[in-house]
Coordinates of C-alpha atoms in Angstrom, one line a residue:
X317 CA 6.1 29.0 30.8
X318 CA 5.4 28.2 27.3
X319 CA 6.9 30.5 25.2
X320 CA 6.0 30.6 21.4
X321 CA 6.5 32.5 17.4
X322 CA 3.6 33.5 16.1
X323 CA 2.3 34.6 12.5
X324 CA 5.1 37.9 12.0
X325 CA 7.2 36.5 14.3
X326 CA 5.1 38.0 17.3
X327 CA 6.2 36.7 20.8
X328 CA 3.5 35.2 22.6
X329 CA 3.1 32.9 25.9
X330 CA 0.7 29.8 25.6
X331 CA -2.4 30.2 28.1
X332 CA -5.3 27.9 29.2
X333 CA -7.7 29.6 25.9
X334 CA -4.6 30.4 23.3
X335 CA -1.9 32.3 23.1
X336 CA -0.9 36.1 24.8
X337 CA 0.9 38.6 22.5
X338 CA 4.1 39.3 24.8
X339 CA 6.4 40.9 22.3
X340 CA 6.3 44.3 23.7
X341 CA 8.0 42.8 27.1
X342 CA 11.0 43.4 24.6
X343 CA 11.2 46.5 23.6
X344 CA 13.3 47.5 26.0
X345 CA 15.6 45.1 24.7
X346 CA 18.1 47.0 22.4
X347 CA 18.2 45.2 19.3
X348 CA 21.3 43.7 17.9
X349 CA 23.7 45.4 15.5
X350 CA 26.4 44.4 13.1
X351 CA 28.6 42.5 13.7
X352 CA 25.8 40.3 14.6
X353 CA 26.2 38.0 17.7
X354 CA 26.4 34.1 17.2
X355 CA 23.0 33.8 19.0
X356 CA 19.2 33.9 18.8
X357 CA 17.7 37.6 20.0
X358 CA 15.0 36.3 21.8
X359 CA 16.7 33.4 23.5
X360 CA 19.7 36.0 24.6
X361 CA 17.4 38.3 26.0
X362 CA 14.8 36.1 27.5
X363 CA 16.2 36.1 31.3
X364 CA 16.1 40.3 30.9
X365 CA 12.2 40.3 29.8
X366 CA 10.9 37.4 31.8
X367 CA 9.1 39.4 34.4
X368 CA 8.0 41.2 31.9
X369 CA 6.3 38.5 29.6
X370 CA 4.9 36.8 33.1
X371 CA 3.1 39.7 33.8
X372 CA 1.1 39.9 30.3
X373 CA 0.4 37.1 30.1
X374 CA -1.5 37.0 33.1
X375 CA -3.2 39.9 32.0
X376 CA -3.5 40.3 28.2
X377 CA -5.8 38.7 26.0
X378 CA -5.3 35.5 24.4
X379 CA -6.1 34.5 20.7
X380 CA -7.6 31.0 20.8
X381 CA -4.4 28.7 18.8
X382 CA -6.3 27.8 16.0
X383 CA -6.4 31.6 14.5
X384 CA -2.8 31.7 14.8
X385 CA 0.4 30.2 12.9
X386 CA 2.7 28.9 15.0
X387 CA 6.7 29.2 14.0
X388 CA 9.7 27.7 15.4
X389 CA 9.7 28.9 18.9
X390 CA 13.5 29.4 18.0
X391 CA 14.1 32.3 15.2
X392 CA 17.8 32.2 14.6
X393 CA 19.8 29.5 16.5
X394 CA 23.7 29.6 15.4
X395 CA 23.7 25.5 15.4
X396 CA 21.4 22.7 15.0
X397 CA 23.0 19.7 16.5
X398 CA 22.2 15.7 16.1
X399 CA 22.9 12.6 17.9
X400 CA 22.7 9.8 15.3
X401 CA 22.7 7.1 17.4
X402 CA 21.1 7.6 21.1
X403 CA 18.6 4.7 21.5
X404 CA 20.1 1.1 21.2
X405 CA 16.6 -0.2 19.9
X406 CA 17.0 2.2 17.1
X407 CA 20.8 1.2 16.4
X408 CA 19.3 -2.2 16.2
X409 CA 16.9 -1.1 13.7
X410 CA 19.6 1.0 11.6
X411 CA 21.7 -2.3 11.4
X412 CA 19.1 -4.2 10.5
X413 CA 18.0 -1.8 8.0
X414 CA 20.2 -1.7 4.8
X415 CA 18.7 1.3 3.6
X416 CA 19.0 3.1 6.9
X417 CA 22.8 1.9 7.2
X418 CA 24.3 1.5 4.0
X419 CA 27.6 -0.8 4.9
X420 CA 27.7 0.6 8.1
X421 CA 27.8 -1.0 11.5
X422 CA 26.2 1.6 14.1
X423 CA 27.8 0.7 18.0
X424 CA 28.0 4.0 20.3
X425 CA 27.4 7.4 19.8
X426 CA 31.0 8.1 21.1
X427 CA 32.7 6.6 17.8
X428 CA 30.6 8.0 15.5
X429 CA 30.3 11.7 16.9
X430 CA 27.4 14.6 16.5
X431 CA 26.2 16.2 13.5
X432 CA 25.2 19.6 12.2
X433 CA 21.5 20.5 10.7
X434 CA 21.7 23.5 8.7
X435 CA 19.8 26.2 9.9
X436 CA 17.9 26.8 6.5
X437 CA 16.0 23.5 7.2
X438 CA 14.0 24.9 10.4
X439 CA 10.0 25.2 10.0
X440 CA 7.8 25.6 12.4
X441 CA 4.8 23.2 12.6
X442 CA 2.3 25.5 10.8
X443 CA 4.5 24.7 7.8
X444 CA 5.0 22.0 5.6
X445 CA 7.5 19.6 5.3
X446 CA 9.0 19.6 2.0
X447 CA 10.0 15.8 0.1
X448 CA 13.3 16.5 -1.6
X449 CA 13.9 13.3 -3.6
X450 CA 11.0 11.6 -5.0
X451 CA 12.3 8.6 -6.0
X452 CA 14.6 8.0 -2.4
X453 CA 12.6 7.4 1.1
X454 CA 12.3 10.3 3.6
X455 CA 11.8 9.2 7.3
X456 CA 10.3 10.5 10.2
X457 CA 12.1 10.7 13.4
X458 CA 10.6 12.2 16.5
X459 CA 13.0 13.9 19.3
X460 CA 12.9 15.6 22.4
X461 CA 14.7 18.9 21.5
X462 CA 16.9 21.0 23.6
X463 CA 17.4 24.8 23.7
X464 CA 20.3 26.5 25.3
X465 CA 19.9 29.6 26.8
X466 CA 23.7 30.9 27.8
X467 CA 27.0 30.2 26.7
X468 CA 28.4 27.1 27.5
X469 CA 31.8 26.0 26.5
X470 CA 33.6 22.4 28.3
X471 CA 30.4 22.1 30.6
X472 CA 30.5 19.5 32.8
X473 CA 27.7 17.0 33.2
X474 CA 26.7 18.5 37.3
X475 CA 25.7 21.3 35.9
X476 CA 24.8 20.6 32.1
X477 CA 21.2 22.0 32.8
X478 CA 21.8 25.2 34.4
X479 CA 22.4 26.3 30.4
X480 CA 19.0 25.3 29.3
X481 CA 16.5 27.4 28.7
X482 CA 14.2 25.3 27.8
X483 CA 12.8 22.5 25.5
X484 CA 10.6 21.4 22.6
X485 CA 9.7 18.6 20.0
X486 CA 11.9 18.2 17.1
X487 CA 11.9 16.3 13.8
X488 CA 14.8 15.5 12.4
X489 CA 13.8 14.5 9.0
X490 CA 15.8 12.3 6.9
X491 CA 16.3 11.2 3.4
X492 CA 18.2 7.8 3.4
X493 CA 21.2 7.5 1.3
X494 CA 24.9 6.8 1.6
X495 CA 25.6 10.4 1.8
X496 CA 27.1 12.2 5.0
X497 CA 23.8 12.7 7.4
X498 CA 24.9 16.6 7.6
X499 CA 23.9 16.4 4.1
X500 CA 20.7 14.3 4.0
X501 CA 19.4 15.9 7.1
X502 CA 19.7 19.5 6.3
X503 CA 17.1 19.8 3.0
X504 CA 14.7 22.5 3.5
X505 CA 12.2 21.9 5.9
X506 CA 13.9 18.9 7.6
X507 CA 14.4 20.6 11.0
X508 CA 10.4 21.1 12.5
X509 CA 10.4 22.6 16.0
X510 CA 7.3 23.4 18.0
X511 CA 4.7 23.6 18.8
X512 CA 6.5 25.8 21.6
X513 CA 9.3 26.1 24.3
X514 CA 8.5 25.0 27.4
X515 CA 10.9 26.7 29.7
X516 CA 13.7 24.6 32.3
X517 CA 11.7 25.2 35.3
X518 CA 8.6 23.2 34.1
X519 CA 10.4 20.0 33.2
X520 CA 11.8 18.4 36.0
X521 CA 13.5 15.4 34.7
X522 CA 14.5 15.3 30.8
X523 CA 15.7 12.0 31.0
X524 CA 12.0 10.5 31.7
X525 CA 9.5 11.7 29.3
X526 CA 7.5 10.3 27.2
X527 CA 7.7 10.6 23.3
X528 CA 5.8 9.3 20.4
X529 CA 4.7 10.3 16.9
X530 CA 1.7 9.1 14.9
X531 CA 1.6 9.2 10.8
X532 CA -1.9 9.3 9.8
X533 CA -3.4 8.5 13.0
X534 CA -1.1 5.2 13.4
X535 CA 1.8 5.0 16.6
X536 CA 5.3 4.9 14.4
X537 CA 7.2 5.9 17.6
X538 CA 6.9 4.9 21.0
X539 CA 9.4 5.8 23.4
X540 CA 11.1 7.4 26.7
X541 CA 14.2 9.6 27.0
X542 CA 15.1 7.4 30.3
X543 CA 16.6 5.0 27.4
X544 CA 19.0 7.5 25.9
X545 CA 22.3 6.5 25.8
X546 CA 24.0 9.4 26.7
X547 CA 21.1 11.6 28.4
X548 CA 20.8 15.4 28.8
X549 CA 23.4 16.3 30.5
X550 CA 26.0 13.7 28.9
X551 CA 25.1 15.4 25.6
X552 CA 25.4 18.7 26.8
X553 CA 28.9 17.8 27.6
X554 CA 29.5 16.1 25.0
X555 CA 29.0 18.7 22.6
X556 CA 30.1 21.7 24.6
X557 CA 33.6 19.9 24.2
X558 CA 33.7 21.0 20.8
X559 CA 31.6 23.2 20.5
X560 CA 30.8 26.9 22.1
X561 CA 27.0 26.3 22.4
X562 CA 25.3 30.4 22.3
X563 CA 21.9 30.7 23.5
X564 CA 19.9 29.3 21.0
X565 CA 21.6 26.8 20.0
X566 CA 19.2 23.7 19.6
X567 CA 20.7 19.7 20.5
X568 CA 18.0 17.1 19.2
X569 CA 19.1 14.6 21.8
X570 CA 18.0 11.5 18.9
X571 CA 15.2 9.1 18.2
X572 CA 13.7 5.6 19.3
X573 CA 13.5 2.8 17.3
X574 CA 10.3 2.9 14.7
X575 CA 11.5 5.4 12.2
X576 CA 9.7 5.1 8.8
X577 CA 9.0 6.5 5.6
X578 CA 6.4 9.6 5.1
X579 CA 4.6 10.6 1.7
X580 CA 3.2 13.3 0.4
X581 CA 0.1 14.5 2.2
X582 CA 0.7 12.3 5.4
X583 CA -0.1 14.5 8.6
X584 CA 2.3 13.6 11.7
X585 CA 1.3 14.0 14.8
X586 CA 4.6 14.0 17.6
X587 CA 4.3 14.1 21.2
X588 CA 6.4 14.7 24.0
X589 CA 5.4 14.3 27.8
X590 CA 5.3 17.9 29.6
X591 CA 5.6 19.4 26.0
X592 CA 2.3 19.0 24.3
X593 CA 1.7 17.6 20.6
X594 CA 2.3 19.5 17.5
X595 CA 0.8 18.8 14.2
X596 CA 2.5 19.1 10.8
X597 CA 2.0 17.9 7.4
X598 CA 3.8 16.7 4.2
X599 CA 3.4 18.8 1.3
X600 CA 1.5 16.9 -1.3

């Protein structure tokens, strides 16, 4: 299933022809009240509507994509998580790149740890990404992005992906500096998710998809996820060590080697085998 946010945060389920309006599978669903949960509504719930949604979809009318505005396909997640360093070609690159690296010496992901996006940077791709600094260079990176859909807490690598719900394409935007990358990844706008969720079940190896992104029409990125360093379920670990994960959490697993600078106006294209492609621009 491909499970999306629509224009006023509708609920809808990606068809052959557009997209179905599946919000009132929910409203059974009671809402949540104070004190709030540390997790994303929809993505809690998801499991309790499913039958739900699968049967309007197959029966409601869809609303062809382009008359529609397409959000992140997560609302609310309680953490934004990134790998810094997950493809050797691209801790080549960041080595080699002085404006990437800034002193430092990248080796493993292990010694350097995971990072937090803050939550105000999500978009979804019918928005625009935002350039913070004019004067300081703001990359692209394209990622395969997962969503958790249960708690997970010291989760061991067997059974990593019995907590996913699902997964989508992430950007993790980035404006080079010598700042922490918490920091210079978490401007507004710098977290793009979309174009929609494709649920666990349709995806059966994460570890060997294709990914790539285009700036303008031109291939920046090129890549597989069978060349992550530590792969799904390694980072599902990984992170669950330290952190409780709630449903909707979001891990952007990290990107190939290629990253480059975006301007104002450029429209970037990412892909991600089984996924789809979404389309988002930089404000001019």
């Amino acid at each position: 299933m491909k499970l999306c946010l629509f224009d006023n945060h509708r609920i809808g389920v990606i068809t052959g022809t557009g997209v179905v309006d599946a919000t009132p599978a929910f409203a059974h669903i009671p809402k949540a009240s104070w004190p709030y949960p540390p997790a994303d509504w929809l993505i809690q719930n998801f499991e309790a509507a499913r039958e739900r949604i699968e049967q309007i979809a197959a029966t409601g009318a869809p609303t062809p994509l382009e008359q529609v505005q397409l959000l992140s396909p997560v609302a609310n997640p309680g953490k934004i998580i990134g790998a810094p360093i997950n493809y050797k070609d691209h801790i080549d690159e960041a080595n080699a790149d002085t404006e990437i690296n800034h002193g430092k010496t990248y080796t493993e992901l292990d010694k350097f740890g995971l990072f937090l996006k803050a939550n105000s940077s999500l978009i979804g791709c019918s928005q625009e990404i935002q350039i913070p600094f004019a004067d300081r260079r703001t990359d692209h990176e394209v990622e395969l992005a997962v969503i958790i859909g249960r708690t997970a807490k010291r989760v061991s690598r067997a059974v990593a992906l019995d907590y996913v719900l699902g997964y989508c394409i992430g950007l993790d935007m980035t404006v080079r500096g010598p700042e922490f990358p918490t920091f210079r990844k978490s401007a507004d706008t710098f977290c793009v998710l979309g174009p929609w969720m494709v649920t666990r079940d349709e995806i059966s190896d994460p570890n060997n998809l294709e990914l790539s992104i285009r700036v303008n029409g031109e291939v920046k990125q090129s890549s597989n996820t069978k060349y992550l360093i530590f792969d799904v379920q390694r980072l599902i670990e990984y992170a669950s060590a330290i952190y409780t994960l709630h449903p909707g959490d979001v891990i952007m697993t990290g990107t190939p080697a290629g990253v480059g600078p975006v301007a104002a106006g450029d429209v970037l294209n990412a892909s991600v085998q089984g996924i789809g492609t979404m389309s988002v621009r930089v404000a001019r």
